[in-house]
PDB file of C-alpha atoms in Angstrom:
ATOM      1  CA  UNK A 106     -17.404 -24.502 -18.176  1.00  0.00           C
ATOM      2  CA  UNK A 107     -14.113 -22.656 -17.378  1.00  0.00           C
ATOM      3  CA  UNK A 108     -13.281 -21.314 -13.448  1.00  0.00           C
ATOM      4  CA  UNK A 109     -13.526 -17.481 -15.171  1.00  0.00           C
ATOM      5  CA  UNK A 110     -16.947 -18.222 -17.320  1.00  0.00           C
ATOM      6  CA  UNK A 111     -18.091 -19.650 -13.470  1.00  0.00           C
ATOM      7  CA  UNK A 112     -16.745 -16.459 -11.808  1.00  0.00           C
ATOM      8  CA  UNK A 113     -18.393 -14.209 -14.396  1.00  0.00           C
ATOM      9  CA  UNK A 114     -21.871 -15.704 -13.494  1.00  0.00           C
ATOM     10  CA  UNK A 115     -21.623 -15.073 -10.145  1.00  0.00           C
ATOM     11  CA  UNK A 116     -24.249 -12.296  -8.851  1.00  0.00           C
ATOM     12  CA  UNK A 117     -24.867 -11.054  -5.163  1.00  0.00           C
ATOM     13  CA  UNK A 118     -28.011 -13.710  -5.565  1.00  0.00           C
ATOM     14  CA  UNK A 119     -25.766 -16.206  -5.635  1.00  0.00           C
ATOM     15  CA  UNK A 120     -25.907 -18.387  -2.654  1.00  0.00           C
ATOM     16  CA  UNK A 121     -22.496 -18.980  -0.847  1.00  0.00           C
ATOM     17  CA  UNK A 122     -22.303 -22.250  -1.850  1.00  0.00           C
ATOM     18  CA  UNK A 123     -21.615 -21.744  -5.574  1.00  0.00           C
ATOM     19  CA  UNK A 124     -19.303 -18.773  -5.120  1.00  0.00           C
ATOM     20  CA  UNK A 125     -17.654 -20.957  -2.564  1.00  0.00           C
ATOM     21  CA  UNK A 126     -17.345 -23.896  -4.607  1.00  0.00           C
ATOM     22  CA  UNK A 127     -16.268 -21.637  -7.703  1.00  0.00           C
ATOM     23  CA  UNK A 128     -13.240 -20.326  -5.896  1.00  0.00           C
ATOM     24  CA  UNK A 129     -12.781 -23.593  -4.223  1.00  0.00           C
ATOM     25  CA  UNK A 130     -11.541 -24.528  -8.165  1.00  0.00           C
ATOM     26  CA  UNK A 131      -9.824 -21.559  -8.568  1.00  0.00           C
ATOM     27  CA  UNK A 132      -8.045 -22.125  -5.606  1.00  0.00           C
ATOM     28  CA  UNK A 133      -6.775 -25.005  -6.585  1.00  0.00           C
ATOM     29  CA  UNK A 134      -5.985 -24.173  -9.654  1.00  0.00           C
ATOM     30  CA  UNK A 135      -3.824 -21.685  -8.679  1.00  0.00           C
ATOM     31  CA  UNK A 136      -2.369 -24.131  -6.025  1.00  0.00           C
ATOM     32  CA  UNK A 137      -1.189 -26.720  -9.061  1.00  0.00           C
ATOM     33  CA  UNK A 138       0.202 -24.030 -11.293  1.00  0.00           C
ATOM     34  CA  UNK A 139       2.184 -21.940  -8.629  1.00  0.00           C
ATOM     35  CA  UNK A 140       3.807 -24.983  -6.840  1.00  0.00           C
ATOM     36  CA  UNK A 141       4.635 -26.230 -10.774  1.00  0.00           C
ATOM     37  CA  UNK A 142       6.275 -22.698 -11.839  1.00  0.00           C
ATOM     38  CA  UNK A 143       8.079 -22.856  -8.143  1.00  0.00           C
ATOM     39  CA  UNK A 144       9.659 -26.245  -8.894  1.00  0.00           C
ATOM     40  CA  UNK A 145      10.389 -25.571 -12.613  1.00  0.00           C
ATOM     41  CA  UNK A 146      12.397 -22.255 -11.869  1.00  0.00           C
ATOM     42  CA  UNK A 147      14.141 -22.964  -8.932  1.00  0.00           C
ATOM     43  CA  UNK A 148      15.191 -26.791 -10.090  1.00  0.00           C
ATOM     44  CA  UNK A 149      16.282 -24.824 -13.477  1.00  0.00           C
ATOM     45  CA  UNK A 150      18.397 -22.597 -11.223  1.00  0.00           C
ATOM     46  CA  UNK A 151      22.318 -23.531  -9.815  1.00  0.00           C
ATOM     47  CA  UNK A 152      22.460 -24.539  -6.140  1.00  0.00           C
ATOM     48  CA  UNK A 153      23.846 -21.521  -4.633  1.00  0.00           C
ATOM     49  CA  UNK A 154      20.721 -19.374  -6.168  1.00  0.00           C
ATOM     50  CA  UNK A 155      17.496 -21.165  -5.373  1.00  0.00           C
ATOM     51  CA  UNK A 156      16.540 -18.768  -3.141  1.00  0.00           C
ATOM     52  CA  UNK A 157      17.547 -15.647  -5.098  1.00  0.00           C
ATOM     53  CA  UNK A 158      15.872 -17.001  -8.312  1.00  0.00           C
ATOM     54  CA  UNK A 159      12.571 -17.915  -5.694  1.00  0.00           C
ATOM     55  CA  UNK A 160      12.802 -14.552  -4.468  1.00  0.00           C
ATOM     56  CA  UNK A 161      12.693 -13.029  -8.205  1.00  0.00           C
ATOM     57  CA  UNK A 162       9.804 -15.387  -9.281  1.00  0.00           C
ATOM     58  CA  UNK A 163       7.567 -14.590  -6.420  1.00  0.00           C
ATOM     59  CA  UNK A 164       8.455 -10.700  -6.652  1.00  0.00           C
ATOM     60  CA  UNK A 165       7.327 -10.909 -10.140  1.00  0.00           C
ATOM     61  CA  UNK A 166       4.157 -13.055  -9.435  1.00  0.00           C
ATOM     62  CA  UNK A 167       3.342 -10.400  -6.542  1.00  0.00           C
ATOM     63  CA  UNK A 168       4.357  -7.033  -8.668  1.00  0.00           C
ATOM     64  CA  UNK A 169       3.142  -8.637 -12.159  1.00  0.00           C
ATOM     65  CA  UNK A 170      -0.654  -8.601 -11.351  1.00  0.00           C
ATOM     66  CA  UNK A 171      -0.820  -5.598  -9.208  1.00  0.00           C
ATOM     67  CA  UNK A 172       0.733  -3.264 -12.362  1.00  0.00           C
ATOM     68  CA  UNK A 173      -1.356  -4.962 -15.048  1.00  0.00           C
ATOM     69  CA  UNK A 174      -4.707  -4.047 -12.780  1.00  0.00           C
ATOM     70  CA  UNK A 175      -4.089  -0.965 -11.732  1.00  0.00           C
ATOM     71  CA  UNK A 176      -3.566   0.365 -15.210  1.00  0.00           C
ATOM     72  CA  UNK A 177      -6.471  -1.824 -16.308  1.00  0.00           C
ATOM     73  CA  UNK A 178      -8.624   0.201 -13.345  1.00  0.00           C
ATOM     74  CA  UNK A 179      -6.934   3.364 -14.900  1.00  0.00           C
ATOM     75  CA  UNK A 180      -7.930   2.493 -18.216  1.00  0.00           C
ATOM     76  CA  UNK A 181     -11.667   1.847 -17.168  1.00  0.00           C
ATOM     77  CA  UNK A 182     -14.099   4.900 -18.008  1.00  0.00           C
ATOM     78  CA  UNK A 183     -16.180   5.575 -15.630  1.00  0.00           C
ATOM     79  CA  UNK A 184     -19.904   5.422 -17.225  1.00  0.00           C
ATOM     80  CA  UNK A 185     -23.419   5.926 -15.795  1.00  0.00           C
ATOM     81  CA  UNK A 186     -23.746   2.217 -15.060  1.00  0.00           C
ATOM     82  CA  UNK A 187     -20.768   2.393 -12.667  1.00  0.00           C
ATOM     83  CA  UNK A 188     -21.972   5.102 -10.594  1.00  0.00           C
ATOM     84  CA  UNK A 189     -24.815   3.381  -9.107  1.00  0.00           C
ATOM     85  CA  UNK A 190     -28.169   3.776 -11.321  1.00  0.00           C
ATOM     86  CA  UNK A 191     -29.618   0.883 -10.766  1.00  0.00           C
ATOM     87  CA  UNK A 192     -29.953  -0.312  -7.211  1.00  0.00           C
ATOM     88  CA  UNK A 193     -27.375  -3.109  -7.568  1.00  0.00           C
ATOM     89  CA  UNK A 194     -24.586  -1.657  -9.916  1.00  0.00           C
ATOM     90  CA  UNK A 195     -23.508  -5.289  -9.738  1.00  0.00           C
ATOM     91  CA  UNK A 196     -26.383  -5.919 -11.893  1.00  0.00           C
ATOM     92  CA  UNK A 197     -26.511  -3.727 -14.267  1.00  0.00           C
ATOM     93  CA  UNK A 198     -25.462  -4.504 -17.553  1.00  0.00           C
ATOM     94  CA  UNK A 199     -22.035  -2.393 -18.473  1.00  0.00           C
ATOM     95  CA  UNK A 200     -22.203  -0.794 -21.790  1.00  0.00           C
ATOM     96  CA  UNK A 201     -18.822  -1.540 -24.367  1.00  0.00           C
ATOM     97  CA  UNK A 202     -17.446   1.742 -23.223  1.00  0.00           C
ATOM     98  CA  UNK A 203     -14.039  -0.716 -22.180  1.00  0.00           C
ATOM     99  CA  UNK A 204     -13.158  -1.510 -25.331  1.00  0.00           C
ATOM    100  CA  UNK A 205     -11.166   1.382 -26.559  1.00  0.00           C
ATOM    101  CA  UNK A 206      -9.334   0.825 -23.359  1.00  0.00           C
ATOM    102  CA  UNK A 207      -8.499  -3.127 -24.457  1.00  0.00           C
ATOM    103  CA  UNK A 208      -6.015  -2.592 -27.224  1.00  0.00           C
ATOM    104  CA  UNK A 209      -3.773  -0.551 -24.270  1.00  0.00           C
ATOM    105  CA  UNK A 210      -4.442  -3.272 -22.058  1.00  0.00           C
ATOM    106  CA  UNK A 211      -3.228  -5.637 -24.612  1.00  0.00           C
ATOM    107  CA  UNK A 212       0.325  -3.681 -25.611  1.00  0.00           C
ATOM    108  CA  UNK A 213       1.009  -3.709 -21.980  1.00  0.00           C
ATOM    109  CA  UNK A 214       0.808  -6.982 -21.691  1.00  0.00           C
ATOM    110  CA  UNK A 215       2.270  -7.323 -24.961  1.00  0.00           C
ATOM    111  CA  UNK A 216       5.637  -5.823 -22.946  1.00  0.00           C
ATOM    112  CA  UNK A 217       5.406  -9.242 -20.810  1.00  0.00           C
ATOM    113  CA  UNK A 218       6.772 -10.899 -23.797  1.00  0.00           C
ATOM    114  CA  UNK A 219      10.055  -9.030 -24.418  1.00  0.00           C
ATOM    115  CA  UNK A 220      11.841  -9.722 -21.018  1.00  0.00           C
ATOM    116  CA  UNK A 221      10.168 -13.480 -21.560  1.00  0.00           C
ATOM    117  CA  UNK A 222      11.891 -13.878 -24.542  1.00  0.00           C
ATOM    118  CA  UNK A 223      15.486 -12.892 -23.387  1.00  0.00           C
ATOM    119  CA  UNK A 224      15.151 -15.695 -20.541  1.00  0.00           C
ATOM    120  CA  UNK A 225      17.249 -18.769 -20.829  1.00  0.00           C
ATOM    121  CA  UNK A 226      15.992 -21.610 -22.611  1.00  0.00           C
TER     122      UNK A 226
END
């Protein structure tokens, strides 16, 4: 079972164990891939700008996420089910009203790809 299937079971019944062992993986997950992307694009990079091209990377790991959800938040409707009717809105089950919102998620993460492709190979 993936970290995000894991993370998408979690309810406020959970006991603190299993959320803490969920993000326990998560956390290290996070921990191989970031020091792997460090080491890739600063060894990739000439001496004399390691720390510019660090800089950059961890800019855009830092700016990158915060963009893509706060249009994602702007993008969510705000429905019945968010508001509170039930007396966990944790609990209650969201109606599809995302999905028109999804394909404008998608083309803006779509961008991602053009400034990907024009790095250095």
């Amino acid at each position: 079972m993936s970290v995000v299937l894991a993370l998408s079971r979690l309810t406020p019944a959970t006991s603190w164990q299993e959320t803490g062992l969920v993000l326990a993986v998560l956390g290290a997950g996070f921990t191989a891939v970031m020091v792997t992307a460090t080491g890739t694009v600063v060894g990739d990079a000439p001496p004399g700008y390691a720390g510019v091209v660090g800089g950059l990377k961890q800019t855009a790991m830092n700016v990158g996420p915060t963009l893509g959800i706060a249009v994602a938040a702007a993008l969510m409707p705000l429905t019945p089910t968010a508001e509170g009717s039930p007396a966990h809105p944790a609990l209650a089950v969201p109606d599809l009203t995302l999905t028109p919102a999804l394909p404008a998620v998608a083309a803006l993460a779509a961008l991602g790809l053009i400034p990907a492709r024009l790095l250095p190979r």
